């Protein structure tokens, strides 16, 4: 393992990223620009998250990597192997046993704890980007706290669909100041951002932004008095473990229209099955 | 340059800097908590904790300001040799190091711009001692309240009122450090 600097990045790059992370923590929800490096994986595969993780890892860390809640999908497996090779850190699939969790688009179901760090992979960090394409303008809008456009967008959702149709990357307001994109997590996960005991860091590699939510930060999902925010999930129980309170993936199981719903968080589902919970299509462990 | 300036850096840069950064990240994310950092042995009057912060965060792109209490040749040489950071006046400082009294007045340091509030200085305040007692802290990173032995309260009250602009602080004593971001609200206990 001696062919790489610890955690892959050179020290100068880590210092630059570390300075950005500290400013991000000091200004919750504000997107700090950073000089994102080219990583040995394509944009869209979590280069921002990987750089934040590389800057935060210590040799004592236990790393967990999930992709849409699963520990065993391509993105998660390759990033986990990357840090095993370049940092030599211990890895785990158990949420409770991890000190640093890099995630693509989910927050684990198990309650996070103080001292844990969650690193989110972010494709488009600017919540206003699809409403206003110019960076100069969106920066001005954040400066002036001019977020009316975002409420117009949510209102148009209601006018068109009868409800707020945004189901993921649901915008939040942080400590009453910055509107922030929580990355494409399902809005089911938004309540877990508020007052979380864990530190949450967000890295966008292609867009060169880092932002953060310190522990116990107030995070409010935007809504209207008469259309309050509602975290939603598929109206089923997990078919493997029977959980009724987890975010579910829909899996097509044959070409006859058969389908099943399973926990998106594979570690949580396995723990429940090992504890004896059995769902509609599950088999007793 | 004295030969002594060449020693006192990290022995294992990548790993020791990683641990020092994690301690400083934990401190900044949870104001009022104390953390121990080791590995740096800077010349007097810089504390090992402040030395570790400088080695971990400063480089050729970040101006470091030495307040009068710390503006000595041995320390200038040490920072220059180990980080390459330019030594600058308070107006250009990304990091500033000194005792609380010698860092005054604080309004000389950049507090960021309304469109780029991150372009603000981080002050490393050398303290005689640190304790998780004294001034009451609330805000992001703090579950209910925390306490920290701050040198005063008024300056931090004013700093928090300017949010999202403002200065961020590390406090160091020996091998211990704590932090106070601009979001933390302070009140006398």
mmCIF file of C-alpha atoms in Angstrom, chain A residues 79-249:
data_model
loop_
_atom_site.group_PDB
_atom_site.id
_atom_site.type_symbol
_atom_site.label_atom_id
_atom_site.label_comp_id
_atom_site.label_asym_id
_atom_site.label_seq_id
_atom_site.Cartn_x
_atom_site.Cartn_y
_atom_site.Cartn_z
ATOM 1 C CA UNK A 79 -15.205 3.659 -3.609
ATOM 2 C CA UNK A 80 -14.794 1.349 -0.623
ATOM 3 C CA UNK A 81 -12.035 -0.564 -2.434
ATOM 4 C CA UNK A 82 -10.424 2.720 -3.464
ATOM 5 C CA UNK A 83 -9.967 3.777 0.159
ATOM 6 C CA UNK A 84 -8.956 0.287 1.297
ATOM 7 C CA UNK A 85 -6.184 0.470 -1.273
ATOM 8 C CA UNK A 86 -5.094 4.091 -0.823
ATOM 9 C CA UNK A 87 -5.728 4.668 2.890
ATOM 10 C CA UNK A 88 -5.661 1.151 4.309
ATOM 11 C CA UNK A 89 -8.622 1.944 6.542
ATOM 12 C CA UNK A 90 -10.942 -0.612 8.032
ATOM 13 C CA UNK A 91 -14.324 -0.885 6.302
ATOM 14 C CA UNK A 92 -17.714 -2.043 7.472
ATOM 15 C CA UNK A 93 -21.289 -2.382 6.310
ATOM 16 C CA UNK A 94 -22.714 -1.740 9.780
ATOM 17 C CA UNK A 95 -23.974 1.825 10.170
ATOM 18 C CA UNK A 96 -23.374 1.806 13.920
ATOM 19 C CA UNK A 97 -19.801 0.592 13.500
ATOM 20 C CA UNK A 98 -18.729 3.249 10.992
ATOM 21 C CA UNK A 99 -16.999 6.494 11.961
ATOM 22 C CA UNK A 100 -17.263 7.928 8.447
ATOM 23 C CA UNK A 101 -20.043 7.095 6.001
ATOM 24 C CA UNK A 102 -19.862 8.177 2.380
ATOM 25 C CA UNK A 103 -23.261 8.040 0.759
ATOM 26 C CA UNK A 104 -24.855 8.478 -2.590
ATOM 27 C CA UNK A 105 -28.443 9.672 -2.263
ATOM 28 C CA UNK A 106 -29.546 8.119 1.050
ATOM 29 C CA UNK A 107 -29.200 8.627 4.784
ATOM 30 C CA UNK A 108 -28.998 5.316 6.692
ATOM 31 C CA UNK A 109 -32.149 4.220 8.539
ATOM 32 C CA UNK A 110 -30.317 3.477 11.791
ATOM 33 C CA UNK A 111 -29.981 6.538 14.003
ATOM 34 C CA UNK A 112 -26.642 8.295 13.538
ATOM 35 C CA UNK A 113 -24.531 9.129 16.539
ATOM 36 C CA UNK A 114 -22.292 11.924 17.758
ATOM 37 C CA UNK A 115 -18.831 11.716 16.299
ATOM 38 C CA UNK A 116 -19.962 10.133 13.036
ATOM 39 C CA UNK A 117 -19.392 11.986 9.767
ATOM 40 C CA UNK A 118 -21.657 11.500 6.754
ATOM 41 C CA UNK A 119 -20.230 12.561 3.381
ATOM 42 C CA UNK A 120 -22.795 13.097 0.624
ATOM 43 C CA UNK A 121 -22.044 12.882 -3.094
ATOM 44 C CA UNK A 122 -23.655 15.859 -4.792
ATOM 45 C CA UNK A 123 -24.299 16.258 -8.538
ATOM 46 C CA UNK A 124 -25.763 19.814 -8.626
ATOM 47 C CA UNK A 125 -25.122 21.672 -5.358
ATOM 48 C CA UNK A 126 -27.016 24.831 -6.307
ATOM 49 C CA UNK A 127 -30.706 24.454 -5.355
ATOM 50 C CA UNK A 128 -31.596 27.427 -7.569
ATOM 51 C CA UNK A 129 -29.679 26.193 -10.624
ATOM 52 C CA UNK A 130 -32.642 24.840 -12.588
ATOM 53 C CA UNK A 131 -34.530 28.061 -11.914
ATOM 54 C CA UNK A 132 -31.641 30.402 -12.735
ATOM 55 C CA UNK A 133 -28.745 29.046 -14.804
ATOM 56 C CA UNK A 134 -26.310 31.908 -14.161
ATOM 57 C CA UNK A 135 -23.920 31.424 -11.243
ATOM 58 C CA UNK A 136 -23.499 35.211 -10.914
ATOM 59 C CA UNK A 137 -27.254 35.509 -10.334
ATOM 60 C CA UNK A 138 -27.693 32.585 -7.963
ATOM 61 C CA UNK A 139 -24.759 33.851 -5.886
ATOM 62 C CA UNK A 140 -26.505 37.229 -5.681
ATOM 63 C CA UNK A 141 -29.753 35.523 -4.703
ATOM 64 C CA UNK A 142 -28.046 33.725 -1.813
ATOM 65 C CA UNK A 143 -26.361 36.971 -0.792
ATOM 66 C CA UNK A 144 -29.697 38.814 -0.671
ATOM 67 C CA UNK A 145 -31.616 35.829 0.744
ATOM 68 C CA UNK A 146 -33.821 36.128 -2.328
ATOM 69 C CA UNK A 147 -35.478 32.725 -2.332
ATOM 70 C CA UNK A 148 -38.906 33.701 -3.650
ATOM 71 C CA UNK A 149 -38.261 31.855 -6.891
ATOM 72 C CA UNK A 150 -37.957 28.548 -5.021
ATOM 73 C CA UNK A 151 -41.359 29.065 -3.439
ATOM 74 C CA UNK A 152 -42.785 29.890 -6.859
ATOM 75 C CA UNK A 153 -41.447 26.578 -8.117
ATOM 76 C CA UNK A 154 -43.037 24.672 -5.221
ATOM 77 C CA UNK A 155 -46.257 26.618 -5.785
ATOM 78 C CA UNK A 156 -46.269 25.680 -9.480
ATOM 79 C CA UNK A 157 -45.905 22.053 -8.395
ATOM 80 C CA UNK A 158 -49.090 22.430 -6.372
ATOM 81 C CA UNK A 159 -50.896 24.278 -9.186
ATOM 82 C CA UNK A 160 -50.009 21.534 -11.668
ATOM 83 C CA UNK A 161 -50.114 18.371 -9.571
ATOM 84 C CA UNK A 162 -52.215 19.336 -6.572
ATOM 85 C CA UNK A 163 -49.240 18.709 -4.294
ATOM 86 C CA UNK A 164 -45.534 19.447 -4.066
ATOM 87 C CA UNK A 165 -44.277 16.912 -6.600
ATOM 88 C CA UNK A 166 -40.589 17.272 -5.751
ATOM 89 C CA UNK A 167 -39.704 13.844 -4.385
ATOM 90 C CA UNK A 168 -35.925 14.036 -4.043
ATOM 91 C CA UNK A 169 -33.301 16.787 -3.678
ATOM 92 C CA UNK A 170 -36.051 18.574 -1.780
ATOM 93 C CA UNK A 171 -34.783 22.063 -0.845
ATOM 94 C CA UNK A 172 -34.172 22.939 2.796
ATOM 95 C CA UNK A 173 -33.453 26.131 4.704
ATOM 96 C CA UNK A 174 -30.528 25.936 7.099
ATOM 97 C CA UNK A 175 -30.586 27.858 10.392
ATOM 98 C CA UNK A 176 -33.075 30.285 8.845
ATOM 99 C CA UNK A 177 -30.502 31.591 6.365
ATOM 100 C CA UNK A 178 -29.247 29.573 3.380
ATOM 101 C CA UNK A 179 -31.444 27.481 1.107
ATOM 102 C CA UNK A 180 -29.555 24.267 0.449
ATOM 103 C CA UNK A 181 -29.829 21.248 -1.826
ATOM 104 C CA UNK A 182 -29.577 18.194 0.446
ATOM 105 C CA UNK A 183 -28.269 16.195 -2.574
ATOM 106 C CA UNK A 184 -30.689 13.809 -4.348
ATOM 107 C CA UNK A 185 -31.770 12.015 -1.186
ATOM 108 C CA UNK A 186 -35.486 11.121 -1.181
ATOM 109 C CA UNK A 187 -37.525 13.671 0.747
ATOM 110 C CA UNK A 188 -38.258 10.775 3.100
ATOM 111 C CA UNK A 189 -34.731 11.392 4.444
ATOM 112 C CA UNK A 190 -35.067 15.169 4.884
ATOM 113 C CA UNK A 191 -36.251 15.010 8.527
ATOM 114 C CA UNK A 192 -33.029 13.137 9.397
ATOM 115 C CA UNK A 193 -31.026 16.245 8.458
ATOM 116 C CA UNK A 194 -32.634 18.341 11.166
ATOM 117 C CA UNK A 195 -30.796 18.267 14.462
ATOM 118 C CA UNK A 196 -28.743 15.223 13.496
ATOM 119 C CA UNK A 197 -26.052 14.330 16.030
ATOM 120 C CA UNK A 198 -23.699 13.504 13.132
ATOM 121 C CA UNK A 199 -21.682 16.002 11.103
ATOM 122 C CA UNK A 200 -22.843 16.111 7.487
ATOM 123 C CA UNK A 201 -20.507 17.171 4.685
ATOM 124 C CA UNK A 202 -21.484 17.588 1.049
ATOM 125 C CA UNK A 203 -19.032 17.416 -1.857
ATOM 126 C CA UNK A 204 -19.742 18.292 -5.490
ATOM 127 C CA UNK A 205 -16.702 17.443 -7.629
ATOM 128 C CA UNK A 206 -17.701 18.638 -11.080
ATOM 129 C CA UNK A 207 -19.359 21.774 -9.692
ATOM 130 C CA UNK A 208 -16.476 22.388 -7.266
ATOM 131 C CA UNK A 209 -18.472 23.093 -4.145
ATOM 132 C CA UNK A 210 -18.326 21.875 -0.547
ATOM 133 C CA UNK A 211 -20.964 22.591 2.080
ATOM 134 C CA UNK A 212 -21.821 21.322 5.516
ATOM 135 C CA UNK A 213 -24.351 20.837 8.275
ATOM 136 C CA UNK A 214 -22.771 20.762 11.733
ATOM 137 C CA UNK A 215 -24.454 18.469 14.272
ATOM 138 C CA UNK A 216 -27.679 19.779 15.832
ATOM 139 C CA UNK A 217 -28.263 22.287 13.042
ATOM 140 C CA UNK A 218 -31.800 23.452 12.326
ATOM 141 C CA UNK A 219 -32.819 22.230 8.876
ATOM 142 C CA UNK A 220 -36.343 22.980 7.614
ATOM 143 C CA UNK A 221 -37.830 21.585 4.421
ATOM 144 C CA UNK A 222 -39.504 24.402 2.471
ATOM 145 C CA UNK A 223 -43.285 24.233 2.330
ATOM 146 C CA UNK A 224 -46.511 26.214 2.696
ATOM 147 C CA UNK A 225 -48.859 26.470 5.673
ATOM 148 C CA UNK A 226 -51.672 24.845 3.702
ATOM 149 C CA UNK A 227 -49.354 22.363 1.975
ATOM 150 C CA UNK A 228 -46.984 21.251 4.724
ATOM 151 C CA UNK A 229 -43.909 19.189 3.914
ATOM 152 C CA UNK A 230 -44.592 15.463 3.954
ATOM 153 C CA UNK A 231 -41.849 12.870 3.777
ATOM 154 C CA UNK A 232 -43.167 10.140 1.517
ATOM 155 C CA UNK A 233 -42.381 6.521 0.746
ATOM 156 C CA UNK A 234 -43.971 3.656 -1.169
ATOM 157 C CA UNK A 235 -47.143 2.611 0.635
ATOM 158 C CA UNK A 236 -45.943 -0.926 1.436
ATOM 159 C CA UNK A 237 -43.972 -2.892 3.987
ATOM 160 C CA UNK A 238 -40.577 -4.334 3.160
ATOM 161 C CA UNK A 239 -41.151 -7.742 1.565
ATOM 162 C CA UNK A 240 -37.986 -9.162 3.120
ATOM 163 C CA UNK A 241 -37.990 -7.815 6.676
ATOM 164 C CA UNK A 242 -41.524 -6.464 7.046
ATOM 165 C CA UNK A 243 -40.414 -2.974 8.107
ATOM 166 C CA UNK A 244 -43.136 -0.379 7.674
ATOM 167 C CA UNK A 245 -41.047 2.680 8.451
ATOM 168 C CA UNK A 246 -38.182 2.447 5.961
ATOM 169 C CA UNK A 247 -37.595 3.835 2.492
ATOM 170 C CA UNK A 248 -38.322 1.149 -0.092
ATOM 171 C CA UNK A 249 -37.002 0.193 -3.517
#
